[in-house]
PDB file of C-alpha atoms in Angstrom:
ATOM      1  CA  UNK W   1      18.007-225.779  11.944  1.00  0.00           C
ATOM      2  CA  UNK W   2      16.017-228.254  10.246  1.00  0.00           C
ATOM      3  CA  UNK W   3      14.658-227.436   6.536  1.00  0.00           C
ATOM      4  CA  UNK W   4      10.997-227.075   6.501  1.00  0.00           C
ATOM      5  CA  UNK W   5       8.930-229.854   6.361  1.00  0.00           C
ATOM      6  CA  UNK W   6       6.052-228.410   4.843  1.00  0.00           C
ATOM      7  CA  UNK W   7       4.608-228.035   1.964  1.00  0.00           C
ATOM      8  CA  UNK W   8       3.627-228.823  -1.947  1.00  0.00           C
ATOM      9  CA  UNK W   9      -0.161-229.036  -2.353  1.00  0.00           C
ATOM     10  CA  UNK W  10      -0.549-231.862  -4.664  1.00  0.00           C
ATOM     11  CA  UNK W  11      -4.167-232.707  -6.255  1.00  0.00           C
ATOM     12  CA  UNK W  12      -4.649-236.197  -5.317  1.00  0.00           C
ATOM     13  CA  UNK W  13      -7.795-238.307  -7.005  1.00  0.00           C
ATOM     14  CA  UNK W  14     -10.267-239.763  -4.380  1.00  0.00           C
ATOM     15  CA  UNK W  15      -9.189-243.421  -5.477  1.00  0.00           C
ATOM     16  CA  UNK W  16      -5.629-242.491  -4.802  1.00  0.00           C
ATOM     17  CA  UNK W  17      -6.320-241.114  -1.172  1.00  0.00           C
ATOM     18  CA  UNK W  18      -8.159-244.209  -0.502  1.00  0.00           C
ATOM     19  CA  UNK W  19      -4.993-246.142  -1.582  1.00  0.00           C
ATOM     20  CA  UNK W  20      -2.221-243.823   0.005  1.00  0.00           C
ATOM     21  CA  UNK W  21      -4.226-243.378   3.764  1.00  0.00           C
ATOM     22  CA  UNK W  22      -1.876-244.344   6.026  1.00  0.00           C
ATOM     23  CA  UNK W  23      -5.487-246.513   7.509  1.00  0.00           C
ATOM     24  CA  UNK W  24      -7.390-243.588   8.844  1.00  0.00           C
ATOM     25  CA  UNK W  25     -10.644-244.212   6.467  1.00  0.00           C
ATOM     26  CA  UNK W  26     -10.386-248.223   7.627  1.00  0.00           C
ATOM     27  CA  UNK W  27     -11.715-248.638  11.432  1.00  0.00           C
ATOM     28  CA  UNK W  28     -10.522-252.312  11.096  1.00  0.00           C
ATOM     29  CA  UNK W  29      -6.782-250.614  10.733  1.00  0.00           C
ATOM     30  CA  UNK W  30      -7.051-247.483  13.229  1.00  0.00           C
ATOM     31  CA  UNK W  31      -9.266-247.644  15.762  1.00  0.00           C
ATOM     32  CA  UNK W  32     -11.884-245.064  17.381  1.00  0.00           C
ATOM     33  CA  UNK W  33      -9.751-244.574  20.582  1.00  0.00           C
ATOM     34  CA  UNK W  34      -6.590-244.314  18.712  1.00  0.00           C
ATOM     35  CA  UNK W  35      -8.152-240.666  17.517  1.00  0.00           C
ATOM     36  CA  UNK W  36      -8.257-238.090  20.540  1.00  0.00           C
ATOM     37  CA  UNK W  37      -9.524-234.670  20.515  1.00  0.00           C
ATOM     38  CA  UNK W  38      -9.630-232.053  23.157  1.00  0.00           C
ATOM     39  CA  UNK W  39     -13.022-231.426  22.835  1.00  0.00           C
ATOM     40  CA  UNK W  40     -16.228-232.089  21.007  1.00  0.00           C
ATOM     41  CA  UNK W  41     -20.027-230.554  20.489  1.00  0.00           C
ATOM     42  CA  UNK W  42     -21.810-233.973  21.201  1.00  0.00           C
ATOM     43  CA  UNK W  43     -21.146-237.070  20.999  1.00  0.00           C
ATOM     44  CA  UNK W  44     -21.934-237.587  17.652  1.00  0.00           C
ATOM     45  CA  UNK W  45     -18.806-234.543  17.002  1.00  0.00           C
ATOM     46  CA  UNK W  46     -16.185-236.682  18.249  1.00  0.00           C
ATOM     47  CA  UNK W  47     -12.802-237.041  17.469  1.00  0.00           C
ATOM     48  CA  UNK W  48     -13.357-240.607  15.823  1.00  0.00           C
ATOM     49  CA  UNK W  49     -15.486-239.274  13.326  1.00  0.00           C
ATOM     50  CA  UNK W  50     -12.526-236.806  11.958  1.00  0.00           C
ATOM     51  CA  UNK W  51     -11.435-240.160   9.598  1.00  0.00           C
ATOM     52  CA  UNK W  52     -11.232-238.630   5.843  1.00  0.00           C
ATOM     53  CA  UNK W  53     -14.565-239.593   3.900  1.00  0.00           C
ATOM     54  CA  UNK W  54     -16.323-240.404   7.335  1.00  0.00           C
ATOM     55  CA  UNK W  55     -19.628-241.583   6.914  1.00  0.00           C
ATOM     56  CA  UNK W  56     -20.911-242.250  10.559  1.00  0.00           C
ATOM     57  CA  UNK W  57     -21.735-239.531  13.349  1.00  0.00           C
ATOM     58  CA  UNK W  58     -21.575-235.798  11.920  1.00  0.00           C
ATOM     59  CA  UNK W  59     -19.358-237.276   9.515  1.00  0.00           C
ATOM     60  CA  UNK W  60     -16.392-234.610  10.938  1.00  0.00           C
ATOM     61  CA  UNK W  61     -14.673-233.888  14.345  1.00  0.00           C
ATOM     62  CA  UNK W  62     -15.907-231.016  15.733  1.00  0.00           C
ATOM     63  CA  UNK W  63     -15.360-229.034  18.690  1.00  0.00           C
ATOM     64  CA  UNK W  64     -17.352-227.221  21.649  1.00  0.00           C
ATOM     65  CA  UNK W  65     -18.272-223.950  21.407  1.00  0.00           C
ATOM     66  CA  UNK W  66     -16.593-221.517  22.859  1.00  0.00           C
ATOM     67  CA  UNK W  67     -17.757-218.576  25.472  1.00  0.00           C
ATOM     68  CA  UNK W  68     -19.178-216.564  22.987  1.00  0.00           C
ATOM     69  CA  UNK W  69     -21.788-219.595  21.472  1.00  0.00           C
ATOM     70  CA  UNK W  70     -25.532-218.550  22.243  1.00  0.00           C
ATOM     71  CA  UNK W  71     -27.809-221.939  21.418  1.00  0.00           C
ATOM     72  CA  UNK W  72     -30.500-219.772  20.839  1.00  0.00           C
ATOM     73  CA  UNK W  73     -29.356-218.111  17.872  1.00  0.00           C
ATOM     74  CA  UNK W  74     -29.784-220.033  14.537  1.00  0.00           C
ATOM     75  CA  UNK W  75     -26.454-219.167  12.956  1.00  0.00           C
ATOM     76  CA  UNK W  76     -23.306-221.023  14.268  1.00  0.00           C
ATOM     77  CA  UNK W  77     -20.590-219.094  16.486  1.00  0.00           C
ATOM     78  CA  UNK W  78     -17.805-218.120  15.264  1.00  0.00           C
ATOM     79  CA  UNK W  79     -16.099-217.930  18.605  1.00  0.00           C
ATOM     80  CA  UNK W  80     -15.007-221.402  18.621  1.00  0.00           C
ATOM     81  CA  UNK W  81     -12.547-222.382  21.431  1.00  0.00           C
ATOM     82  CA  UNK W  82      -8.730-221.787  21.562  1.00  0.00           C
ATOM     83  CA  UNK W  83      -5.704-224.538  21.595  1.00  0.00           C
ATOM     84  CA  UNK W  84      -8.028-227.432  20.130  1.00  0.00           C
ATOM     85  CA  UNK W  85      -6.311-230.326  19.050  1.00  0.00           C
ATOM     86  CA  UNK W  86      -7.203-233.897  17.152  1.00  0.00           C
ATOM     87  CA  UNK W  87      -4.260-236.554  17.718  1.00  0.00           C
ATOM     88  CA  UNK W  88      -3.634-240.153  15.688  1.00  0.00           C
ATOM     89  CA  UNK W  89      -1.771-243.039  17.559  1.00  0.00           C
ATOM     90  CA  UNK W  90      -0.491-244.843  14.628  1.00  0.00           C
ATOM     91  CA  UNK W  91       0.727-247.615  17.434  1.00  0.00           C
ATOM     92  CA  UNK W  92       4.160-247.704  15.995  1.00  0.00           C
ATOM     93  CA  UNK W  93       6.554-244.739  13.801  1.00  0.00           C
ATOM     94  CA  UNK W  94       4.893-244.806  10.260  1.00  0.00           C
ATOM     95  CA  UNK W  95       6.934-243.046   7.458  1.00  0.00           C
ATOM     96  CA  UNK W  96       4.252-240.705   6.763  1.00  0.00           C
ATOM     97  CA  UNK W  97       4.926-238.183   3.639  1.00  0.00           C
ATOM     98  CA  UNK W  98       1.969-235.834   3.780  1.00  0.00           C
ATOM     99  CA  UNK W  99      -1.526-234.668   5.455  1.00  0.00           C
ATOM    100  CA  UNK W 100      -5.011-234.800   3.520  1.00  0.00           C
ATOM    101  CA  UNK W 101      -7.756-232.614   5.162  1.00  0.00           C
ATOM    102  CA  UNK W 102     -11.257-231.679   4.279  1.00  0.00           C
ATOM    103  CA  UNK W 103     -14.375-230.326   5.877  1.00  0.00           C
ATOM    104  CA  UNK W 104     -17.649-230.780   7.479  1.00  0.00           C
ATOM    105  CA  UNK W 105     -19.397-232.469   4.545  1.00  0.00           C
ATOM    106  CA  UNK W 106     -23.431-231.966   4.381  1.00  0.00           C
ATOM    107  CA  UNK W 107     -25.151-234.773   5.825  1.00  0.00           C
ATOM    108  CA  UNK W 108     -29.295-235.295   6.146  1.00  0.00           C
ATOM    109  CA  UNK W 109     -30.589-234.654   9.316  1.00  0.00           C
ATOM    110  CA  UNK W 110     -34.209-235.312  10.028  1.00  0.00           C
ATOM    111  CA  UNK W 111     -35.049-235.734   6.243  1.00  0.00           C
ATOM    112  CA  UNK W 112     -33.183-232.238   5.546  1.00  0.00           C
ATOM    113  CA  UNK W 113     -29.207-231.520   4.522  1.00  0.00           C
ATOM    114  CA  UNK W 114     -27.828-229.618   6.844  1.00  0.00           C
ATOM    115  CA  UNK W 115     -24.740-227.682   5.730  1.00  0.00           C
ATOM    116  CA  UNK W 116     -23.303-225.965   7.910  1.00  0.00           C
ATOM    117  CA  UNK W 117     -20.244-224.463   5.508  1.00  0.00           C
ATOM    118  CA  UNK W 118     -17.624-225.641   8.306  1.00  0.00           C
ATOM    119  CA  UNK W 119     -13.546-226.607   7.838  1.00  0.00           C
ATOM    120  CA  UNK W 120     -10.281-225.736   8.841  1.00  0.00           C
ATOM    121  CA  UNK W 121      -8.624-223.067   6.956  1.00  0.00           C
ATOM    122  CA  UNK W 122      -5.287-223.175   8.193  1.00  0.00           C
ATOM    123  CA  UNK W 123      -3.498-225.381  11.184  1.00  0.00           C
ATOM    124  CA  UNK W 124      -0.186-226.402  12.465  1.00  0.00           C
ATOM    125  CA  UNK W 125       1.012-229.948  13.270  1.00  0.00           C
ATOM    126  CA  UNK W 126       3.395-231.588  15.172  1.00  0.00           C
ATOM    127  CA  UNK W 127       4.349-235.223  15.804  1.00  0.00           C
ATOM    128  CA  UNK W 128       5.868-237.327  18.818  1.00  0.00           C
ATOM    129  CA  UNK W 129       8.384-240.934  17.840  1.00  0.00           C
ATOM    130  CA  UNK W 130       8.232-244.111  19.945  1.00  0.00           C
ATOM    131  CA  UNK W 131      11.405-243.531  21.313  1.00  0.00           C
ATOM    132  CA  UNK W 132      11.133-239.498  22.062  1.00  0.00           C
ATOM    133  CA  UNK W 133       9.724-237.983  25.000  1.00  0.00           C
ATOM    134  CA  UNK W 134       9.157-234.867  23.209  1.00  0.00           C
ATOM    135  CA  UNK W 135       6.717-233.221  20.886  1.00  0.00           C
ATOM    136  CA  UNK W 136       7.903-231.473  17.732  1.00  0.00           C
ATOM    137  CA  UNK W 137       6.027-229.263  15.910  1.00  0.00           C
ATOM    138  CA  UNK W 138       6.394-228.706  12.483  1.00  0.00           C
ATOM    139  CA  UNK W 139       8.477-225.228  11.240  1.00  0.00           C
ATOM    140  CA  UNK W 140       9.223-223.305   8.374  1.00  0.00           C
ATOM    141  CA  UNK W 141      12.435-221.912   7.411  1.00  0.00           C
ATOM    142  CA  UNK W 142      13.105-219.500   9.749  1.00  0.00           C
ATOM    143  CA  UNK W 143      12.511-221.808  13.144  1.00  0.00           C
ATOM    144  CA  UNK W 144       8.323-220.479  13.055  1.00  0.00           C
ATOM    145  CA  UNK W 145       5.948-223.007  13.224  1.00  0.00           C
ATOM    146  CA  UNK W 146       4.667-223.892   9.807  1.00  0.00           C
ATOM    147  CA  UNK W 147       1.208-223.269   8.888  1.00  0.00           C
ATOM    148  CA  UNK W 148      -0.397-225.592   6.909  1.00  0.00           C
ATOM    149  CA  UNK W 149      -2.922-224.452   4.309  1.00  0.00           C
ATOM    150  CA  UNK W 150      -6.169-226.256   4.951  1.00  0.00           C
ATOM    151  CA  UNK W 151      -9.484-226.037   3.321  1.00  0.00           C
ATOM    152  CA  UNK W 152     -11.937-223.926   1.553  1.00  0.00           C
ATOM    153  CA  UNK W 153     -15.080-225.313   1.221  1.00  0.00           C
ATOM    154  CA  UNK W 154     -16.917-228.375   2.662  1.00  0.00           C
ATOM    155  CA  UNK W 155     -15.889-230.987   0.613  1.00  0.00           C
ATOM    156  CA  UNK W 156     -13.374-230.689  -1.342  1.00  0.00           C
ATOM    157  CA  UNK W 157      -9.888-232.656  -0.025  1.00  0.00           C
ATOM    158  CA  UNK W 158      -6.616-230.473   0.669  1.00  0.00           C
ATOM    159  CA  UNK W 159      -3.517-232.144   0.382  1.00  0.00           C
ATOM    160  CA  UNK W 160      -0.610-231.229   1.772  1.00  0.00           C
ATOM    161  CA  UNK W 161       2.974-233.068   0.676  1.00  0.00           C
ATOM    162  CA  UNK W 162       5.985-232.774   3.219  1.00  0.00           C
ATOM    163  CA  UNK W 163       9.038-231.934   1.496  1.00  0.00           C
ATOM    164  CA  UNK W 164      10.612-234.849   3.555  1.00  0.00           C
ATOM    165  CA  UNK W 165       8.960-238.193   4.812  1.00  0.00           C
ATOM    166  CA  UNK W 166       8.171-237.983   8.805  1.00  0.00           C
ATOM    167  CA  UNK W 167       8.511-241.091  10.904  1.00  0.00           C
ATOM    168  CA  UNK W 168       6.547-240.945  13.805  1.00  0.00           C
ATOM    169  CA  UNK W 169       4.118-242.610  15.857  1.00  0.00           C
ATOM    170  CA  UNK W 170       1.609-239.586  17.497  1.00  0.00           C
ATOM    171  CA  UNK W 171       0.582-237.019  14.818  1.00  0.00           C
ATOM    172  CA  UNK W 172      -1.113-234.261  15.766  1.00  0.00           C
ATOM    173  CA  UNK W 173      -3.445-231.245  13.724  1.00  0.00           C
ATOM    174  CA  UNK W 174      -3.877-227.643  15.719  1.00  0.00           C
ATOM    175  CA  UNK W 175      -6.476-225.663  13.747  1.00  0.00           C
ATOM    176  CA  UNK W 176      -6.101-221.836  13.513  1.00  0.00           C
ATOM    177  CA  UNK W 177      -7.982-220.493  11.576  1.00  0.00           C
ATOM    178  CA  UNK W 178     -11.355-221.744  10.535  1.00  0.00           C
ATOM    179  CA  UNK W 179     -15.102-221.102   8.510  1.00  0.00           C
ATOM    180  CA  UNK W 180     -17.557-220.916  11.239  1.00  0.00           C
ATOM    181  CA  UNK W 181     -16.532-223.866  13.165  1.00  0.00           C
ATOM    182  CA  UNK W 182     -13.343-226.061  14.138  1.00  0.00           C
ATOM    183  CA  UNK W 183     -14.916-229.308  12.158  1.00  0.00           C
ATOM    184  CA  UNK W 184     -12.642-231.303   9.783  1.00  0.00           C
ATOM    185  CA  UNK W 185     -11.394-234.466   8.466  1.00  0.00           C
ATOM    186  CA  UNK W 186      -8.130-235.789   7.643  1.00  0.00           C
ATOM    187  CA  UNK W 187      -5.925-238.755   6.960  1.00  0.00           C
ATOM    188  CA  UNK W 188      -2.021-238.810   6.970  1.00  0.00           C
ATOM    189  CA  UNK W 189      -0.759-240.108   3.502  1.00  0.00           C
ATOM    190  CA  UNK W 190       2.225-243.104   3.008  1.00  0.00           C
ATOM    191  CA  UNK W 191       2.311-242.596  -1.044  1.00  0.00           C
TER     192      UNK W 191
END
């Protein structure tokens, strides 16, 4: 059995996560339709917005409702959707040595900041090689999958350090457990 890949939280300033993003925050480096989700809210929710210090769309990914989501109510649902799913093609295995997540910052919608108090509070993760036809998933000690400690607030950025680097090319986030709504940023980290 492999030893667990996850996880040291390490505070990391913003300058540094700029420098260590393995090219998630740079659309010139990763592309919109390199970042998949299974589901959004709108268009402007989409997976490609889910880029660490996003700035365009809703400036997160995040999901559809789920069956319990009335659009007439003014709070947001907390019965969010099962199995969701964001996934990076990094295009070719990347040595990549941690994840950085963070939430739904606030953002101004017709002249008024919306915040909507919305991130990922826990999720697990799994990744796919070039060469392997299989997905792994991420998992502790004892063979469960690991279960990454995510955010708390809005804004400020969780990182996560693997205890071992992870080559892959596909990496994938599965959020659990969440405030309000699935909606979240992240970038995978190369220093």
């Amino acid at each position: 059995m492999r030893e667990s890949a996850v996880v040291v939280q390490k505070d990391y300033s913003t300058p540094q996560l700029k420098k260590c993003g393995v090219g998630m925050q740079d659309i010139n480096k990763i592309k919109d339709n390199q970042i998949t989700g299974s589901s959004m809210f709108r268009e402007d929710h989409g997976p490609q917005y889910g880029r660490l210090f996003e700035t365009r769309g809703i400036k997160a990914w995040s999901t559809q409702p789920g069956p319990g989501y009335r659009a007439t109510i003014d709070k947001w649902s907390t019965f969010g959707l099962k199995n969701q799913w964001i996934t990076v093609d990094l295009k070719k295995d990347t040595k990549i040595i941690g994840v950085v997540t963070a939430g739904r910052p606030p953002h101004v919608y017709n002249g008024l900041t919306d915040l909507h108090n919305q991130w990922v509070s826990t999720f697990t993760m799994e990744y796919k090689t070039d060469k392997n036809k299989y997905i792994i998933p991420f998992l502790d000690r004892t063979g469960k999958l690991e279960v990454f400690q995510g955010n708390t607030d809005m804004t400020t950025p969780v990182v996560n350090i693997f205890r071992f680097p992870i080559t892959a090319r596909w990496f994938t986030i599965r959020p659990i457990d969440y405030n309000n709504w699935i909606s979240m940023q992240f970038d995978l980290l190369v220093c």
